[in-house]
mmCIF file of C-alpha atoms in Angstrom:
data_model
loop_
_atom_site.group_PDB
_atom_site.id
_atom_site.type_symbol
_atom_site.label_atom_id
_atom_site.label_comp_id
_atom_site.label_asym_id
_atom_site.label_seq_id
_atom_site.Cartn_x
_atom_site.Cartn_y
_atom_site.Cartn_z
ATOM 1 C CA MET A 37 37.040 16.585 7.828
ATOM 2 C CA THR A 38 37.544 14.227 4.963
ATOM 3 C CA ARG A 39 34.821 13.468 2.411
ATOM 4 C CA SER A 40 34.046 10.093 3.923
ATOM 5 C CA THR A 41 33.593 11.627 7.416
ATOM 6 C CA ASN A 42 31.172 14.252 5.927
ATOM 7 C CA TYR A 43 29.285 11.532 4.133
ATOM 8 C CA SER A 44 29.032 9.421 7.422
ATOM 9 C CA TRP A 45 27.715 12.338 9.342
ATOM 10 C CA GLY A 46 25.197 13.182 6.582
ATOM 11 C CA LYS A 47 24.084 9.585 6.557
ATOM 12 C CA PHE A 48 23.680 9.491 10.355
ATOM 13 C CA THR A 49 21.685 12.739 10.277
ATOM 14 C CA ILE A 50 19.322 11.399 7.679
ATOM 15 C CA HIS A 51 18.795 8.220 9.722
ATOM 16 C CA LEU A 52 18.250 10.161 12.859
ATOM 17 C CA ILE A 53 15.695 12.451 11.208
ATOM 18 C CA CYS A 54 13.856 9.268 9.819
ATOM 19 C CA ILE A 55 13.846 7.682 13.245
ATOM 20 C CA VAL A 56 12.365 10.841 14.820
ATOM 21 C CA ILE A 57 9.688 11.106 12.086
ATOM 22 C CA GLY A 58 8.909 7.345 12.466
ATOM 23 C CA ALA A 59 8.584 7.652 16.162
ATOM 24 C CA VAL A 60 6.344 10.696 15.980
ATOM 25 C CA SER A 61 4.171 8.833 13.289
ATOM 26 C CA LEU A 62 3.989 5.525 15.507
ATOM 27 C CA TYR A 63 3.218 7.286 18.686
ATOM 28 C CA PRO A 64 -0.539 7.511 18.223
ATOM 29 C CA ILE A 65 -0.766 3.788 17.342
ATOM 30 C CA LEU A 66 1.467 2.920 20.479
ATOM 31 C CA TRP A 67 -0.831 5.080 22.575
ATOM 32 C CA LEU A 68 -3.896 3.331 21.229
ATOM 33 C CA VAL A 69 -2.566 -0.202 21.883
ATOM 34 C CA ALA A 70 -1.403 0.892 25.492
ATOM 35 C CA SER A 71 -4.780 2.396 26.280
ATOM 36 C CA SER A 72 -6.527 -0.839 25.294
ATOM 37 C CA PHE A 73 -4.817 -2.433 28.190
ATOM 38 C CA LYS A 74 -5.775 0.285 30.827
ATOM 39 C CA GLU A 75 -8.910 0.626 32.934
ATOM 40 C CA THR A 76 -11.490 2.892 31.405
ATOM 41 C CA SER A 77 -11.105 5.360 34.357
ATOM 42 C CA GLN A 78 -7.364 5.535 33.846
ATOM 43 C CA VAL A 79 -7.252 6.007 30.063
ATOM 44 C CA PHE A 80 -7.158 9.852 30.132
ATOM 45 C CA VAL A 81 -5.904 10.268 33.702
ATOM 46 C CA SER A 82 -2.665 8.584 32.773
ATOM 47 C CA ALA A 83 -2.702 9.577 28.965
ATOM 48 C CA GLN A 84 0.814 10.629 29.101
ATOM 49 C CA SER A 85 2.029 7.146 30.032
ATOM 50 C CA LEU A 86 2.396 4.223 27.505
ATOM 51 C CA ILE A 87 2.760 1.722 30.166
ATOM 52 C CA PRO A 88 -0.474 0.810 32.071
ATOM 53 C CA SER A 89 -0.182 0.804 35.847
ATOM 54 C CA VAL A 90 -2.497 -2.200 35.886
ATOM 55 C CA TRP A 91 -2.744 -4.417 32.807
ATOM 56 C CA ASP A 92 -6.428 -5.168 32.090
ATOM 57 C CA PHE A 93 -6.728 -7.840 29.525
ATOM 58 C CA SER A 94 -10.546 -8.154 30.001
ATOM 59 C CA ASN A 95 -11.067 -5.037 27.746
ATOM 60 C CA TYR A 96 -10.655 -7.346 24.599
ATOM 61 C CA SER A 97 -13.236 -9.897 25.869
ATOM 62 C CA LYS A 98 -15.687 -7.169 26.787
ATOM 63 C CA GLY A 99 -15.247 -5.511 23.511
ATOM 64 C CA TRP A 100 -15.485 -8.691 21.511
ATOM 65 C CA GLN A 101 -19.028 -9.298 23.090
ATOM 66 C CA GLY A 102 -20.334 -6.476 20.952
ATOM 67 C CA PHE A 103 -23.762 -5.172 21.243
ATOM 68 C CA ALA A 104 -27.292 -6.716 21.329
ATOM 69 C CA GLY A 105 -26.031 -10.324 21.126
ATOM 70 C CA ILE A 106 -23.839 -9.453 18.060
ATOM 71 C CA THR A 107 -20.251 -10.113 18.569
ATOM 72 C CA PHE A 108 -17.339 -8.278 16.938
ATOM 73 C CA GLY A 109 -16.775 -11.481 14.914
ATOM 74 C CA THR A 110 -19.785 -10.573 12.879
ATOM 75 C CA PHE A 111 -18.481 -7.033 12.261
ATOM 76 C CA PHE A 112 -15.132 -8.443 11.096
ATOM 77 C CA LYS A 113 -16.932 -10.871 8.880
ATOM 78 C CA ASN A 114 -18.976 -8.202 7.199
ATOM 79 C CA THR A 115 -16.001 -6.023 6.654
ATOM 80 C CA ILE A 116 -13.977 -8.791 5.047
ATOM 81 C CA ILE A 117 -16.729 -9.848 2.776
ATOM 82 C CA ILE A 118 -17.226 -6.197 1.473
ATOM 83 C CA VAL A 119 -13.549 -5.652 1.105
ATOM 84 C CA CYS A 120 -12.792 -8.960 -0.729
ATOM 85 C CA PHE A 121 -15.706 -8.300 -3.246
ATOM 86 C CA VAL A 122 -14.622 -4.734 -3.743
ATOM 87 C CA VAL A 123 -11.001 -5.536 -4.383
ATOM 88 C CA VAL A 124 -11.923 -8.280 -6.872
ATOM 89 C CA GLY A 125 -14.399 -6.009 -8.642
ATOM 90 C CA THR A 126 -11.805 -3.127 -8.832
ATOM 91 C CA ILE A 127 -9.094 -5.382 -10.291
ATOM 92 C CA VAL A 128 -11.331 -6.989 -12.781
ATOM 93 C CA SER A 129 -13.089 -3.804 -13.960
ATOM 94 C CA CYS A 130 -10.116 -1.430 -13.934
ATOM 95 C CA SER A 131 -7.768 -3.866 -15.750
ATOM 96 C CA MET A 132 -10.243 -4.556 -18.537
ATOM 97 C CA ILE A 133 -11.100 -0.720 -18.898
ATOM 98 C CA ALA A 134 -7.430 0.123 -18.820
ATOM 99 C CA TYR A 135 -6.555 -2.511 -21.520
ATOM 100 C CA GLY A 136 -9.379 -1.011 -23.771
ATOM 101 C CA PHE A 137 -8.030 2.542 -23.407
ATOM 102 C CA ALA A 138 -4.350 1.558 -23.812
ATOM 103 C CA ARG A 139 -4.591 -0.942 -26.579
ATOM 104 C CA ILE A 140 -8.022 -0.748 -28.559
ATOM 105 C CA LYS A 141 -8.810 2.032 -31.134
ATOM 106 C CA PHE A 142 -12.574 3.087 -31.057
ATOM 107 C CA ARG A 143 -14.496 6.110 -31.971
ATOM 108 C CA GLY A 144 -14.692 8.714 -29.215
ATOM 109 C CA LYS A 145 -11.806 7.139 -27.259
ATOM 110 C CA GLY A 146 -10.303 10.498 -26.280
ATOM 111 C CA PHE A 147 -13.724 11.830 -25.162
ATOM 112 C CA TRP A 148 -14.514 8.818 -23.065
ATOM 113 C CA PHE A 149 -11.134 8.843 -21.454
ATOM 114 C CA GLY A 150 -11.327 12.424 -20.626
ATOM 115 C CA THR A 151 -14.726 11.849 -19.195
ATOM 116 C CA VAL A 152 -13.404 9.107 -16.932
ATOM 117 C CA MET A 153 -10.512 11.370 -15.838
ATOM 118 C CA LEU A 154 -13.006 14.182 -15.025
ATOM 119 C CA THR A 155 -14.640 12.024 -12.417
ATOM 120 C CA LEU A 156 -11.450 12.546 -10.410
ATOM 121 C CA LEU A 157 -12.328 16.258 -9.896
ATOM 122 C CA LEU A 158 -15.713 15.250 -8.342
ATOM 123 C CA PRO A 159 -15.648 15.054 -4.521
ATOM 124 C CA GLY A 160 -17.420 11.929 -3.306
ATOM 125 C CA GLN A 161 -19.993 13.868 -1.372
ATOM 126 C CA ILE A 162 -21.484 15.247 -4.485
ATOM 127 C CA VAL A 163 -22.603 11.913 -5.842
ATOM 128 C CA GLN A 164 -23.658 10.539 -2.444
ATOM 129 C CA ILE A 165 -27.283 11.704 -2.576
ATOM 130 C CA PRO A 166 -28.013 10.639 -6.183
ATOM 131 C CA GLN A 167 -26.527 7.343 -5.514
ATOM 132 C CA TYR A 168 -28.616 6.975 -2.278
ATOM 133 C CA ILE A 169 -31.770 7.756 -4.116
ATOM 134 C CA ILE A 170 -30.994 5.211 -6.837
ATOM 135 C CA PHE A 171 -29.988 2.491 -4.421
ATOM 136 C CA TYR A 172 -33.012 3.244 -2.258
ATOM 137 C CA GLU A 173 -35.414 2.984 -5.240
ATOM 138 C CA ILE A 174 -34.120 -0.381 -6.283
ATOM 139 C CA GLY A 175 -34.254 -1.770 -2.792
ATOM 140 C CA TRP A 176 -30.460 -2.001 -2.090
ATOM 141 C CA VAL A 177 -30.333 0.004 1.162
ATOM 142 C CA ASN A 178 -29.526 -2.185 4.114
ATOM 143 C CA THR A 179 -27.549 -4.662 1.979
ATOM 144 C CA PHE A 180 -23.957 -4.900 1.017
ATOM 145 C CA LEU A 181 -24.719 -4.197 -2.720
ATOM 146 C CA PRO A 182 -24.261 -0.477 -2.615
ATOM 147 C CA LEU A 183 -20.833 -0.888 -1.198
ATOM 148 C CA ILE A 184 -19.766 -3.678 -3.567
ATOM 149 C CA VAL A 185 -21.526 -3.202 -6.993
ATOM 150 C CA PRO A 186 -19.888 0.227 -7.851
ATOM 151 C CA ALA A 187 -16.465 -1.480 -7.699
ATOM 152 C CA PHE A 188 -17.437 -3.544 -10.697
ATOM 153 C CA PHE A 189 -17.664 -0.343 -12.911
ATOM 154 C CA GLY A 190 -14.091 0.839 -12.420
ATOM 155 C CA SER A 191 -12.370 3.569 -10.622
ATOM 156 C CA ALA A 192 -10.794 6.462 -12.539
ATOM 157 C CA PHE A 193 -7.554 6.570 -10.458
ATOM 158 C CA PHE A 194 -6.805 2.890 -10.817
ATOM 159 C CA ILE A 195 -7.875 2.835 -14.483
ATOM 160 C CA PHE A 196 -5.261 5.431 -15.215
ATOM 161 C CA LEU A 197 -2.574 3.731 -13.092
ATOM 162 C CA ILE A 198 -3.077 0.386 -14.870
ATOM 163 C CA MET A 199 -3.335 2.021 -18.382
ATOM 164 C CA GLN A 200 0.013 3.812 -17.838
ATOM 165 C CA PHE A 201 1.564 0.495 -16.826
ATOM 166 C CA ILE A 202 0.101 -1.306 -19.923
ATOM 167 C CA ARG A 203 1.511 1.470 -22.193
ATOM 168 C CA THR A 204 5.047 0.572 -21.122
ATOM 169 C CA ILE A 205 4.606 -2.980 -22.585
ATOM 170 C CA PRO A 206 5.971 -3.231 -26.151
ATOM 171 C CA TYR A 207 3.119 -3.479 -28.697
ATOM 172 C CA GLU A 208 5.119 -6.036 -30.554
ATOM 173 C CA LEU A 209 4.024 -8.564 -27.911
ATOM 174 C CA ASP A 210 0.408 -8.004 -29.021
ATOM 175 C CA GLU A 211 1.332 -8.515 -32.747
ATOM 176 C CA ALA A 212 3.173 -11.711 -32.013
ATOM 177 C CA ALA A 213 0.224 -13.056 -30.079
ATOM 178 C CA LYS A 214 -2.150 -12.137 -33.059
ATOM 179 C CA ILE A 215 0.183 -14.151 -35.328
ATOM 180 C CA ASP A 216 -0.154 -17.069 -32.977
ATOM 181 C CA GLY A 217 -3.936 -16.842 -33.230
ATOM 182 C CA CYS A 218 -4.794 -14.966 -30.058
ATOM 183 C CA SER A 219 -7.915 -12.934 -29.838
ATOM 184 C CA ARG A 220 -8.315 -9.718 -27.943
ATOM 185 C CA ALA A 221 -9.315 -11.681 -24.894
ATOM 186 C CA GLY A 222 -6.440 -14.029 -25.368
ATOM 187 C CA ILE A 223 -3.878 -11.270 -25.567
ATOM 188 C CA PHE A 224 -5.278 -9.483 -22.471
ATOM 189 C CA LEU A 225 -5.393 -12.862 -20.390
ATOM 190 C CA ARG A 226 -2.135 -14.529 -21.694
ATOM 191 C CA VAL A 227 0.105 -11.440 -22.442
ATOM 192 C CA ILE A 228 -0.912 -8.413 -20.745
ATOM 193 C CA LEU A 229 -2.399 -9.662 -17.458
ATOM 194 C CA PRO A 230 0.819 -11.560 -16.396
ATOM 195 C CA LEU A 231 2.981 -8.506 -17.049
ATOM 196 C CA ILE A 232 0.851 -6.036 -15.058
ATOM 197 C CA VAL A 233 0.774 -8.060 -11.826
ATOM 198 C CA PRO A 234 2.829 -5.398 -9.858
ATOM 199 C CA ALA A 235 0.184 -2.709 -10.892
ATOM 200 C CA LEU A 236 -2.710 -5.110 -10.018
ATOM 201 C CA VAL A 237 -1.369 -5.882 -6.649
ATOM 202 C CA THR A 238 -0.741 -2.102 -5.951
ATOM 203 C CA THR A 239 -4.331 -1.460 -6.880
ATOM 204 C CA ALA A 240 -5.510 -4.384 -4.649
ATOM 205 C CA ILE A 241 -3.595 -2.931 -1.661
ATOM 206 C CA PHE A 242 -4.769 0.550 -1.925
ATOM 207 C CA GLU A 243 -8.389 -0.499 -2.613
ATOM 208 C CA PHE A 244 -8.095 -2.841 0.397
ATOM 209 C CA TYR A 245 -7.084 0.002 2.698
ATOM 210 C CA TRP A 246 -9.737 2.465 1.276
ATOM 211 C CA SER A 247 -12.528 -0.075 1.575
ATOM 212 C CA TRP A 248 -11.496 -1.202 5.027
ATOM 213 C CA ASP A 249 -11.689 2.421 6.204
ATOM 214 C CA ASN A 250 -14.925 3.216 4.442
ATOM 215 C CA PHE A 251 -16.893 4.468 7.330
ATOM 216 C CA PHE A 252 -19.088 7.028 5.595
ATOM 217 C CA GLY A 253 -20.530 4.636 2.975
ATOM 218 C CA ALA A 254 -21.283 1.865 5.460
ATOM 219 C CA LEU A 255 -22.932 4.482 7.895
ATOM 220 C CA ILE A 256 -25.300 5.554 5.090
ATOM 221 C CA TYR A 257 -26.329 2.339 3.587
ATOM 222 C CA LEU A 258 -26.239 -0.182 6.552
ATOM 223 C CA GLY A 259 -28.928 0.488 9.059
ATOM 224 C CA GLN A 260 -29.077 -2.896 10.747
ATOM 225 C CA PRO A 261 -26.523 -3.791 13.487
ATOM 226 C CA LYS A 262 -26.078 -7.293 12.099
ATOM 227 C CA LEU A 263 -24.736 -5.636 8.836
ATOM 228 C CA TYR A 264 -22.436 -3.117 10.426
ATOM 229 C CA THR A 265 -18.765 -2.926 9.377
ATOM 230 C CA LEU A 266 -16.000 -2.440 11.966
ATOM 231 C CA GLY A 267 -15.894 1.313 11.566
ATOM 232 C CA VAL A 268 -19.617 1.691 12.235
ATOM 233 C CA ALA A 269 -19.470 -0.694 15.091
ATOM 234 C CA LEU A 270 -16.685 1.144 16.863
ATOM 235 C CA ARG A 271 -18.843 4.158 16.850
ATOM 236 C CA LEU A 272 -21.428 2.372 19.016
ATOM 237 C CA PHE A 273 -19.051 2.386 21.881
ATOM 238 C CA ALA A 274 -19.402 6.157 22.249
ATOM 239 C CA ASP A 275 -22.703 6.767 24.211
ATOM 240 C CA PRO A 276 -23.340 10.381 25.055
ATOM 241 C CA SER A 277 -26.118 9.448 27.461
ATOM 242 C CA SER A 278 -23.959 7.224 29.572
ATOM 243 C CA GLY A 279 -20.225 6.424 30.078
ATOM 244 C CA THR A 280 -18.139 5.446 27.054
ATOM 245 C CA ASP A 281 -16.097 2.246 27.502
ATOM 246 C CA TRP A 282 -13.043 3.693 26.028
ATOM 247 C CA SER A 283 -10.802 0.821 26.815
ATOM 248 C CA ALA A 284 -13.025 -1.626 25.027
ATOM 249 C CA MET A 285 -13.264 0.718 21.993
ATOM 250 C CA PHE A 286 -9.449 0.954 21.839
ATOM 251 C CA ALA A 287 -9.069 -2.762 22.245
ATOM 252 C CA MET A 288 -11.366 -3.376 19.257
ATOM 253 C CA ALA A 289 -9.661 -0.628 17.368
ATOM 254 C CA THR A 290 -6.439 -2.279 17.859
ATOM 255 C CA LEU A 291 -7.722 -5.559 16.596
ATOM 256 C CA SER A 292 -9.150 -3.853 13.479
ATOM 257 C CA LEU A 293 -5.652 -2.531 12.708
ATOM 258 C CA ILE A 294 -4.179 -6.022 12.494
ATOM 259 C CA PRO A 295 -5.361 -7.070 9.018
ATOM 260 C CA PRO A 296 -4.172 -3.896 7.208
ATOM 261 C CA ILE A 297 -0.707 -4.174 8.976
ATOM 262 C CA VAL A 298 -0.449 -7.816 7.939
ATOM 263 C CA VAL A 299 -1.466 -7.041 4.464
ATOM 264 C CA PHE A 300 1.220 -4.187 4.134
ATOM 265 C CA PHE A 301 4.034 -6.431 5.404
ATOM 266 C CA ILE A 302 3.181 -9.302 3.129
ATOM 267 C CA PHE A 303 2.733 -7.278 -0.039
ATOM 268 C CA GLN A 304 5.012 -4.332 0.443
ATOM 269 C CA ARG A 305 7.606 -5.761 -1.929
ATOM 270 C CA TYR A 306 4.908 -5.578 -4.683
ATOM 271 C CA ILE A 307 4.354 -1.952 -3.917
ATOM 272 C CA VAL A 308 8.111 -1.291 -4.401
ATOM 273 C CA GLU A 309 8.120 -3.440 -7.555
ATOM 274 C CA GLY A 310 5.136 -1.647 -8.999
ATOM 275 C CA ILE A 311 6.803 1.805 -8.439
ATOM 276 C CA SER A 312 10.351 0.698 -9.628
ATOM 277 C CA THR A 313 9.679 -1.380 -12.679
ATOM 278 C CA THR A 314 8.267 0.105 -15.854
ATOM 279 C CA GLY A 315 6.256 -2.926 -16.864
ATOM 280 C CA LEU A 316 8.952 -4.939 -18.790
ATOM 281 C CA LYS A 317 12.585 -5.438 -18.098
ATOM 282 C CA GLY A 318 14.826 -5.604 -21.053
#
């Protein structure tokens, strides 16, 4: 075999492996979508088939009706409100904190940065009880505030991500801006912020996914059905005392996947740019 033939076979093998892995990864989603069109009694009877014997489109209308007069439109609205505020709060707070650590000299900088990084070692479950007690005492339980406000105080992972991105930007740009009369805020807004857009978009996408899937936090703090997010609302379909409407549950679960998928396909080029670029191209 020639070298070009070996290269072609190697490329074909890699593509084949990627296709197999992709098919295995996508199968649960395909099964979910297919089950949303089956009758509830046939979901697990014909679980091995991805093509329903009878297409039941009424599952979407039944699922959208929701519970106790509250439609799934309300649950979508609640989720979108929380996610939007969390994403904005994370971008604003993390970018400012990262700029401070990357560019500003102050006493105890190493200590405070180490403290922030140490929070990455703490499992989220450790702080759940103290946080709940605090939010309960100030009357924030059964509101969106416990899910939104912490985002405005930064996240260690995203602070580190943005800070490393800022460090790749030549400090000479800051000096030039100072000569032109820019303050610290002006340098951040006019020089640094436009150059770290890929890092900010990457932060927004990851925070969007994590907030969209935040089931545990919503379950703890939101006790009224009209405040439920999608994750908590989907849980209401499971009723141990009576039959579970699996088809309606899968139908609403399928709809809940649409926004994350749309966000991924729209902004995936920013993720690639954020990984491939080093902040400033010469």
